[in-house]
mmCIF file of C-alpha atoms in Angstrom:
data_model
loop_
_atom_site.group_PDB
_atom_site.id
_atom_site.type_symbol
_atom_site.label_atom_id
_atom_site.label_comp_id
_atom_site.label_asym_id
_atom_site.label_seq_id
_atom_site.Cartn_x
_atom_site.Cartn_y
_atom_site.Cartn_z
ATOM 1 C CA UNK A 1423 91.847 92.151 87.137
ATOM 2 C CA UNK A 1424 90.117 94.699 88.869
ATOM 3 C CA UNK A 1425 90.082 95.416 92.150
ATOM 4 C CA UNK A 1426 87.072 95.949 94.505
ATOM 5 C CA UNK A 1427 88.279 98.522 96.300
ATOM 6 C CA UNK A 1428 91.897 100.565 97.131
ATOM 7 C CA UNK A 1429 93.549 100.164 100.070
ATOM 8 C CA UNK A 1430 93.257 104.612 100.704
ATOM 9 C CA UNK A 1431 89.456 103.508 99.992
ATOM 10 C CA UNK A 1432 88.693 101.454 102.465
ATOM 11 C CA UNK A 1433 90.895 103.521 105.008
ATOM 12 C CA UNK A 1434 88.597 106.754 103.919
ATOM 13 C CA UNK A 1435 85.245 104.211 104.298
ATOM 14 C CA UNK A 1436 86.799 103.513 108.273
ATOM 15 C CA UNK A 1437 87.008 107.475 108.843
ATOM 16 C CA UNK A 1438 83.652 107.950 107.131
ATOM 17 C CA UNK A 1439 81.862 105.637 109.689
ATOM 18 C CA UNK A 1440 83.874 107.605 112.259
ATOM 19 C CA UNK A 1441 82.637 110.657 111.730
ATOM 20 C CA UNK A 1442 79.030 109.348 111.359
ATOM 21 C CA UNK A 1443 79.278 108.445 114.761
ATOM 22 C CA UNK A 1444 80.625 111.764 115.785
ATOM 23 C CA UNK A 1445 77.901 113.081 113.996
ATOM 24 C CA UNK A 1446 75.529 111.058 116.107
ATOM 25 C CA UNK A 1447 77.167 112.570 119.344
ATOM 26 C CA UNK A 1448 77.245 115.745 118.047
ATOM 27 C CA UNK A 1449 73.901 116.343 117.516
ATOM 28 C CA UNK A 1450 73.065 115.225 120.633
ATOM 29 C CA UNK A 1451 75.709 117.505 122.635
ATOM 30 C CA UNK A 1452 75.077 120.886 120.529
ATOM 31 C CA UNK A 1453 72.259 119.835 118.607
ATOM 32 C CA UNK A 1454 71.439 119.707 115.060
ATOM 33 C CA UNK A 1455 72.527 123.085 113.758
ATOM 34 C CA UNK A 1456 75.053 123.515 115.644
ATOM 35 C CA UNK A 1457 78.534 124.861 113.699
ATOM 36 C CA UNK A 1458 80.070 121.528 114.750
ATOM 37 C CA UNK A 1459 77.560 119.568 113.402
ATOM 38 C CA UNK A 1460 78.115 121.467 110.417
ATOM 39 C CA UNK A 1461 81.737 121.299 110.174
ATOM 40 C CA UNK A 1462 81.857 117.370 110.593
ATOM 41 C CA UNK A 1463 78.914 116.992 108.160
ATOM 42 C CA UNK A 1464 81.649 119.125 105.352
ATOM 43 C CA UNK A 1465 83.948 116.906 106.666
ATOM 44 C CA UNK A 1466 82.419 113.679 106.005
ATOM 45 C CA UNK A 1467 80.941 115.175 102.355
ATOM 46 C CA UNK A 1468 84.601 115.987 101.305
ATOM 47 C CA UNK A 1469 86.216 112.222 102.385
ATOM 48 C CA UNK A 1470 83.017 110.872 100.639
ATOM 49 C CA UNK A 1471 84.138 112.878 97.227
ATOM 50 C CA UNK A 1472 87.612 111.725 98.133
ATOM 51 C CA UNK A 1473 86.634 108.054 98.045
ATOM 52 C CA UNK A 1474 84.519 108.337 94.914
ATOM 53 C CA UNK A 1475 87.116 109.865 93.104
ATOM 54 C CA UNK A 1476 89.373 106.670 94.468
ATOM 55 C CA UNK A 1477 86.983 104.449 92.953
ATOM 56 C CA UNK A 1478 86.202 106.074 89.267
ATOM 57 C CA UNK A 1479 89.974 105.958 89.340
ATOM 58 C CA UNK A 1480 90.219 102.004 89.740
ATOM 59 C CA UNK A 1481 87.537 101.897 87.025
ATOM 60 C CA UNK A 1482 89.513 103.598 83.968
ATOM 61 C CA UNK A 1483 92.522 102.141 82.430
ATOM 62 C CA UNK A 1484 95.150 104.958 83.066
ATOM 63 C CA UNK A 1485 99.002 104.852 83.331
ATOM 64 C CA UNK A 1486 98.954 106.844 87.007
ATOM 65 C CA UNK A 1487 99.626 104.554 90.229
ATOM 66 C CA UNK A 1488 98.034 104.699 93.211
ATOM 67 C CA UNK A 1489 99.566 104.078 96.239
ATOM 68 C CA UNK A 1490 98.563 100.695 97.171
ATOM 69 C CA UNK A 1491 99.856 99.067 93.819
ATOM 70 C CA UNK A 1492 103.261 100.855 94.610
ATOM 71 C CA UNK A 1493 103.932 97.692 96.680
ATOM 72 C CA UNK A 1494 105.149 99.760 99.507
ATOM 73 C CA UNK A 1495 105.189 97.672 102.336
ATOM 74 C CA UNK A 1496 106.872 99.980 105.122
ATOM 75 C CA UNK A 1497 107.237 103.626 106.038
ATOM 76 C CA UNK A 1498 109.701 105.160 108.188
ATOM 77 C CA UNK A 1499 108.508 108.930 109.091
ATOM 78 C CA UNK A 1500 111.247 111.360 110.657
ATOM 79 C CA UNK A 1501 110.265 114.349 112.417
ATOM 80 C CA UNK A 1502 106.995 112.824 112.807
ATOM 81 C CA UNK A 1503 105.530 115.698 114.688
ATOM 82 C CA UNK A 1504 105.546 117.459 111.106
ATOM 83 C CA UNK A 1505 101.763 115.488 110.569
ATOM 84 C CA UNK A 1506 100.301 116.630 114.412
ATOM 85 C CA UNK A 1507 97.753 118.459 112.196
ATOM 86 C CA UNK A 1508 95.480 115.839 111.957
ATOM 87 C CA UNK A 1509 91.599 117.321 111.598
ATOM 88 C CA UNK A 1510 89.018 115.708 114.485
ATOM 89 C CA UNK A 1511 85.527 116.893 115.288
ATOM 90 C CA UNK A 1512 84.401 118.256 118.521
ATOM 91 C CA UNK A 1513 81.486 119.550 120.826
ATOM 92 C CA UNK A 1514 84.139 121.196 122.789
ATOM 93 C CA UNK A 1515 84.439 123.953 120.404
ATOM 94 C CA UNK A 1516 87.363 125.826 120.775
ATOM 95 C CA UNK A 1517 88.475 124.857 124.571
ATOM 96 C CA UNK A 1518 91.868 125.846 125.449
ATOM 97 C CA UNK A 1519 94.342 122.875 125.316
ATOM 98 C CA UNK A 1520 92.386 121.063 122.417
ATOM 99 C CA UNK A 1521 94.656 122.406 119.630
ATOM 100 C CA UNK A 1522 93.533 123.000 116.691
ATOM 101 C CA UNK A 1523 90.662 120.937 114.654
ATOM 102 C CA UNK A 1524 91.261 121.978 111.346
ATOM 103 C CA UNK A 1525 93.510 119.748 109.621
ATOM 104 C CA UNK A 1526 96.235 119.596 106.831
ATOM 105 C CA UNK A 1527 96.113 117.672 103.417
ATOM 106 C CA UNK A 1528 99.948 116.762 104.218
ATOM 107 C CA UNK A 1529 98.475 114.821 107.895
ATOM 108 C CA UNK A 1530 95.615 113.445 106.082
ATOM 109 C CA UNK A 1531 97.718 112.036 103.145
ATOM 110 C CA UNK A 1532 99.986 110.369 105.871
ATOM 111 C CA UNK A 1533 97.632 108.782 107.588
ATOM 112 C CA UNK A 1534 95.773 107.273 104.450
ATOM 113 C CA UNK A 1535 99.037 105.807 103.818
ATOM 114 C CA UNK A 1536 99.948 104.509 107.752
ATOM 115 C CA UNK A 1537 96.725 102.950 107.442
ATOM 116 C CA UNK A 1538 97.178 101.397 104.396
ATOM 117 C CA UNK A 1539 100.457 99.846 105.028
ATOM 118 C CA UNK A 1540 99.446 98.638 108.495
ATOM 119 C CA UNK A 1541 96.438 96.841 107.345
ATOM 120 C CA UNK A 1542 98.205 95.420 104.447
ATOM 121 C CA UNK A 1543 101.227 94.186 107.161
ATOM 122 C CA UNK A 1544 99.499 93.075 110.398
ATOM 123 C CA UNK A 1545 99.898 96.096 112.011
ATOM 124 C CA UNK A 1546 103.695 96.386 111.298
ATOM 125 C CA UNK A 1547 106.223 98.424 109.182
ATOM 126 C CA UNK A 1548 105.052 101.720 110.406
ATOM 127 C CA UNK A 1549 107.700 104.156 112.164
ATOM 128 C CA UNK A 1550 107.811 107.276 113.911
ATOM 129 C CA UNK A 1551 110.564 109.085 115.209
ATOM 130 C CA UNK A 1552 110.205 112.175 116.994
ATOM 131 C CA UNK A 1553 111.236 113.649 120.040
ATOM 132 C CA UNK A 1554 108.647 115.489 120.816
ATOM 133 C CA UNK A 1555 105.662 113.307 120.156
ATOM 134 C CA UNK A 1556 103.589 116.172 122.814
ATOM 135 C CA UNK A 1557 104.460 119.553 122.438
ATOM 136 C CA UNK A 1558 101.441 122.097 122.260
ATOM 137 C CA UNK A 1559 98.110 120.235 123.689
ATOM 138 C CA UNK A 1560 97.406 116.907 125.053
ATOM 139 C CA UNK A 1561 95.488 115.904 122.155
ATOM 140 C CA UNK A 1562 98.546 115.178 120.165
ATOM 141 C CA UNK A 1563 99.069 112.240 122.314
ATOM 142 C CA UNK A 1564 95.701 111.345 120.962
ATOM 143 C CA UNK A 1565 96.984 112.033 117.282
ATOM 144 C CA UNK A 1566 99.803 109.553 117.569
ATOM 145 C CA UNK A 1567 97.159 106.657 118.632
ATOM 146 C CA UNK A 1568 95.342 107.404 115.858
ATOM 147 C CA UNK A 1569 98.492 106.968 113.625
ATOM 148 C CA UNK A 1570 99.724 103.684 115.073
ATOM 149 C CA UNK A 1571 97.124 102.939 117.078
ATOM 150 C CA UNK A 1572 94.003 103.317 115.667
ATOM 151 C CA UNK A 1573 92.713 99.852 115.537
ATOM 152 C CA UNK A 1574 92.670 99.986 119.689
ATOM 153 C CA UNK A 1575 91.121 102.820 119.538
ATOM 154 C CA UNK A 1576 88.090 101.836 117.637
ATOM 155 C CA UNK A 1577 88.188 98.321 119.585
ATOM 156 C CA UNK A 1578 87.660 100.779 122.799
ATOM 157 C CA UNK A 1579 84.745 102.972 121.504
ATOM 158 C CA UNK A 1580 87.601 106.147 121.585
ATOM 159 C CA UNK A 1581 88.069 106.399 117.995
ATOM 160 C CA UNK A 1582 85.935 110.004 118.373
ATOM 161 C CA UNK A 1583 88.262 112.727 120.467
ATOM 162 C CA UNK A 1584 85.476 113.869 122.536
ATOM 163 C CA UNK A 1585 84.947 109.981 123.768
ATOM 164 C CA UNK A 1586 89.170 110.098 124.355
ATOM 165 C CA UNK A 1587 88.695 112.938 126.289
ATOM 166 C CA UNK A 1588 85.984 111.762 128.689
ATOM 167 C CA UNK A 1589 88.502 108.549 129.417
ATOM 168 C CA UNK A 1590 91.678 110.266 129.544
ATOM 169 C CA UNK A 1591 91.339 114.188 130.065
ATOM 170 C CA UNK A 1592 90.129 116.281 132.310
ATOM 171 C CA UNK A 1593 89.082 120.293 131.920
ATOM 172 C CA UNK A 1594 90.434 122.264 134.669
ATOM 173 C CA UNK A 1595 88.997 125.835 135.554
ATOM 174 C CA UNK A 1596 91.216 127.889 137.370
ATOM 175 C CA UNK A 1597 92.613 131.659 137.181
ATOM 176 C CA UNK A 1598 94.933 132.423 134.587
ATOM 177 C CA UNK A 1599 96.942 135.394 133.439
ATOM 178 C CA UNK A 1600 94.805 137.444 130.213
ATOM 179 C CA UNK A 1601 95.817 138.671 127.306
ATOM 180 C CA UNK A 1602 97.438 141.621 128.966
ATOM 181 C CA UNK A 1603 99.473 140.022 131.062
ATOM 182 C CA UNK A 1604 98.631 142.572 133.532
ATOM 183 C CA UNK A 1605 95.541 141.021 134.860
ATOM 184 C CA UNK A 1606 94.012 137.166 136.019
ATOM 185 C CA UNK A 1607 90.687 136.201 134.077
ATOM 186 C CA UNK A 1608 89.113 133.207 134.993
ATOM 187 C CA UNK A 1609 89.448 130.373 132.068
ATOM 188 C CA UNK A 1610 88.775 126.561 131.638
ATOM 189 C CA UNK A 1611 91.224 124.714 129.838
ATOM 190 C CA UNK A 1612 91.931 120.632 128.960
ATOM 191 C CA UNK A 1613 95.539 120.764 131.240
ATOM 192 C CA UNK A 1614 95.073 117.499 133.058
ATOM 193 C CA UNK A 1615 95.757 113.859 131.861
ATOM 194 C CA UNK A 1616 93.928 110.846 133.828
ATOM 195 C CA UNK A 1617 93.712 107.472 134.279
ATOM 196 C CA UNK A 1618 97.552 108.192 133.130
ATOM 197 C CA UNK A 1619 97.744 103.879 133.317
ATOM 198 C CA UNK A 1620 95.483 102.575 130.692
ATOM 199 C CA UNK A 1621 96.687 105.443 128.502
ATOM 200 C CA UNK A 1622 100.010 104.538 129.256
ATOM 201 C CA UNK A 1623 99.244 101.035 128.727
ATOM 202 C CA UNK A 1624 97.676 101.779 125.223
ATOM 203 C CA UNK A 1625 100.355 104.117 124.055
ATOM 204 C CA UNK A 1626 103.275 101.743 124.988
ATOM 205 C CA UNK A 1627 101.704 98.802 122.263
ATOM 206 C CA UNK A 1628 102.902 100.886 119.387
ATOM 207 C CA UNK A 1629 105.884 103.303 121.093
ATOM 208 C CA UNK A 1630 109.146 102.977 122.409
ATOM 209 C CA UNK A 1631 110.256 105.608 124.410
ATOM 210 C CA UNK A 1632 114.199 106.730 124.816
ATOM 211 C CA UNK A 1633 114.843 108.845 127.885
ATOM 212 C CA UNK A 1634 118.460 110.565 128.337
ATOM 213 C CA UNK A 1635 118.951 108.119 131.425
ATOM 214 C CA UNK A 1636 118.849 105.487 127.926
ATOM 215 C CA UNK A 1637 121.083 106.965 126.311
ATOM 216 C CA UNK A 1638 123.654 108.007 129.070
ATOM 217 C CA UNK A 1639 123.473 104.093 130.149
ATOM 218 C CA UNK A 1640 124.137 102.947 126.595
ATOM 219 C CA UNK A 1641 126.874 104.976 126.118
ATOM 220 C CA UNK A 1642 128.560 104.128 129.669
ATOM 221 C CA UNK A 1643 128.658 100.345 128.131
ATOM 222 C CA UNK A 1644 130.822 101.734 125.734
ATOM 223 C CA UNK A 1645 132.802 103.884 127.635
ATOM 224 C CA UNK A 1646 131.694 106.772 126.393
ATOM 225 C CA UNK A 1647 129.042 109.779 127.741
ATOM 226 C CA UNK A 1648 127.176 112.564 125.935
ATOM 227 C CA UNK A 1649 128.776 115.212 125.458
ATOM 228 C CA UNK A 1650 126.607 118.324 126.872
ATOM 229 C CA UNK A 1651 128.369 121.317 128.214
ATOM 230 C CA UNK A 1652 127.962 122.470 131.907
ATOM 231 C CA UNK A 1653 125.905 125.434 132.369
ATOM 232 C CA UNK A 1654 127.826 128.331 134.091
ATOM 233 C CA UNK A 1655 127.099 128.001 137.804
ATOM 234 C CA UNK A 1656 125.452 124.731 137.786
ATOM 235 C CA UNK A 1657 121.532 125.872 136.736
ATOM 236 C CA UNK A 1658 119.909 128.732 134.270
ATOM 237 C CA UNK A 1659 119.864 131.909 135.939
ATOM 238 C CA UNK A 1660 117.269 134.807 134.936
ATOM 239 C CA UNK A 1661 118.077 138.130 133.926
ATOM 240 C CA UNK A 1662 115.693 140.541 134.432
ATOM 241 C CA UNK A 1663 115.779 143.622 131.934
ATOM 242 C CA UNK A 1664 113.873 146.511 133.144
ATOM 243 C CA UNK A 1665 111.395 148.057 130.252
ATOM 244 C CA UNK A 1666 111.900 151.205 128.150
ATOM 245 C CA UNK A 1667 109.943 154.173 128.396
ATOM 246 C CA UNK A 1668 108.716 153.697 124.935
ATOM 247 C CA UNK A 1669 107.660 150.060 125.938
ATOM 248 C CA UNK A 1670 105.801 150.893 128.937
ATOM 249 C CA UNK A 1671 103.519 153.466 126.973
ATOM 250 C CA UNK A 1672 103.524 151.282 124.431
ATOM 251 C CA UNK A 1673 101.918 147.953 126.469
ATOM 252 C CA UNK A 1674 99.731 150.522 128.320
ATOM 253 C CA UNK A 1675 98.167 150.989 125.588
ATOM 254 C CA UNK A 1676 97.918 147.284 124.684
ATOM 255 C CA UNK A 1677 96.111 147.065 128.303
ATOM 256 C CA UNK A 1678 93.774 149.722 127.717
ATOM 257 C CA UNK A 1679 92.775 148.443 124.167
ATOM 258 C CA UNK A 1680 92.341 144.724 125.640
ATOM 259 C CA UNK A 1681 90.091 146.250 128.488
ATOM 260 C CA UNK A 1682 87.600 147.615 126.342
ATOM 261 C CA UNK A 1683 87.138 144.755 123.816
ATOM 262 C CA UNK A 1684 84.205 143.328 126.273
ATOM 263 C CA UNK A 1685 82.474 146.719 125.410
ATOM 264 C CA UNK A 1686 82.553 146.550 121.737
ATOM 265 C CA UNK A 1687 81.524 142.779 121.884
ATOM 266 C CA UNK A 1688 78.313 144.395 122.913
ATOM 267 C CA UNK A 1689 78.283 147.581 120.642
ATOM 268 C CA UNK A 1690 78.082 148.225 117.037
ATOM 269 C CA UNK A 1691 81.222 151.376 116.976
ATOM 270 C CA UNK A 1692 81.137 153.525 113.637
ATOM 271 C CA UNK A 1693 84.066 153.016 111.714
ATOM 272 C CA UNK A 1694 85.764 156.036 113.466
ATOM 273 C CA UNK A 1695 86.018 154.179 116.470
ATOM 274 C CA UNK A 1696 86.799 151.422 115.083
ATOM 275 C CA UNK A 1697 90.114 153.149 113.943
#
């Protein structure tokens, strides 16, 4: 018999409904021809193709497989922080701390497939091991919901990373070193996590969390402790190595190249001065 629809199918139909109401938002925060608006209108187009081609597929009598008549009914995913490339939309553009929107095939694939396995279980059979689950920006954290989480998320209205933000972020402006490292420019960046209980509350549904203080009092029940050498003189010391000659002219000219950039922002240079 054949089906109505695949299980990846409906899961790309859920994202395309998303992103119309990014769209929506959008348009309304940068307005209609904005490059945002733009980028999330490709975006949608290509999951569109990507569900069409799902569906010719479940029309024609071929030998391939898809993934939902694999019968896979669980998925264990080490080094889960491998798929943080997950592609969003934004009116933030590109705000220091966001990460990167621009996704991977290899994060998309795995979260057609979480999807898919979690609707066809109840929400179970999905998990994630990692030990870093936030390493580079805060909206990782808000990858992971959408992994194992995204049903919440969508219940809330926070299925969209800018509405996420406004409940959970905050953009702190505040001087910061520039590129130079020789001088302080003033800079606005997403640094600050709030209303650190409901997120906590959320993100503890799907994850358990093992702290060393775990693991040192699991091992004491067996009479037995983790085995980390002692760091000579009880903490990490700094060593500071003076720099070369040769580096010093070398990063003043790094500082006198990054001082003029504001100038040629506002200047067409021939190519002689380019070079």
């Amino acid at each position: 018999t054949r089906k109505e629809s695949s299980a990846a199918s409906d899961v790309y139909k859920r994202q395309i409904d998303d992103l119309e109401e990014s769209l929506q938002e959008l348009r309304i925060a940068s307005g209609k021809d904005a490059r945002t608006v733009k980028e999330a209108e490709k975006a949608r187009d290509r999951l569109k193709e990507k569900m069409k081609e799902l569906l010719d597929q479940e029309g024609k009598d071929t030998d391939n497989l898809t993934f939902s008549e694999l019968g896979v009914d669980a998925l264990f995913v080490d080094e889960a922080h491998e798929y943080k490339n997950l592609a969003y939309q934004t009116s933030q553009g590109r705000l220091p701390g966001l990460g990167s929107p621009e996704g991977s095939q290899k994060a998309q694939d795995l979260f057609v497939k979480t999807q898919s396995v979690l609707n066809a279980t109840g929400g179970r059979n999905v998990v994630f091991a990692t030990g870093t689950p936030i390493s580079n920006s805060m909206v990782e954290l808000y990858t992971m919901q959408r992994y194992l989480g995204y049903r919440e998320l969508r219940e809330k209205g926070l299925a969209h990373v800018d509405a996420w933000i406004n409940v959970f972020g905050e953009i702190v402006t505040d001087f910061e070193l520039d590129s130079t490292a020789q001088g302080y420019k003033l800079n606005s960046r997403l640094s600050k996590f709030v209303n650190m209980p409901e997120l906590m509350q959320m993100y503890m549904t799907f994850a358990d969390v093992v702290t060393r203080a775990d693991i040192d009092a699991m091992l004491a029940k067996q009479g037995k402790r983790l085995p980390i050498p002692a760091i000579k003189g009880g903490k990490p010391e700094n060593i500071i190595i003076p720099r070369s000659s040769s580096q010093s002219s070398y990063m003043d000219d790094i500082v006198k190249r990054a001082s003029n950039i504001p100038c040629l922002l506002y200047t067409s240079p021939s190519p002689r001065d380019r070079g």
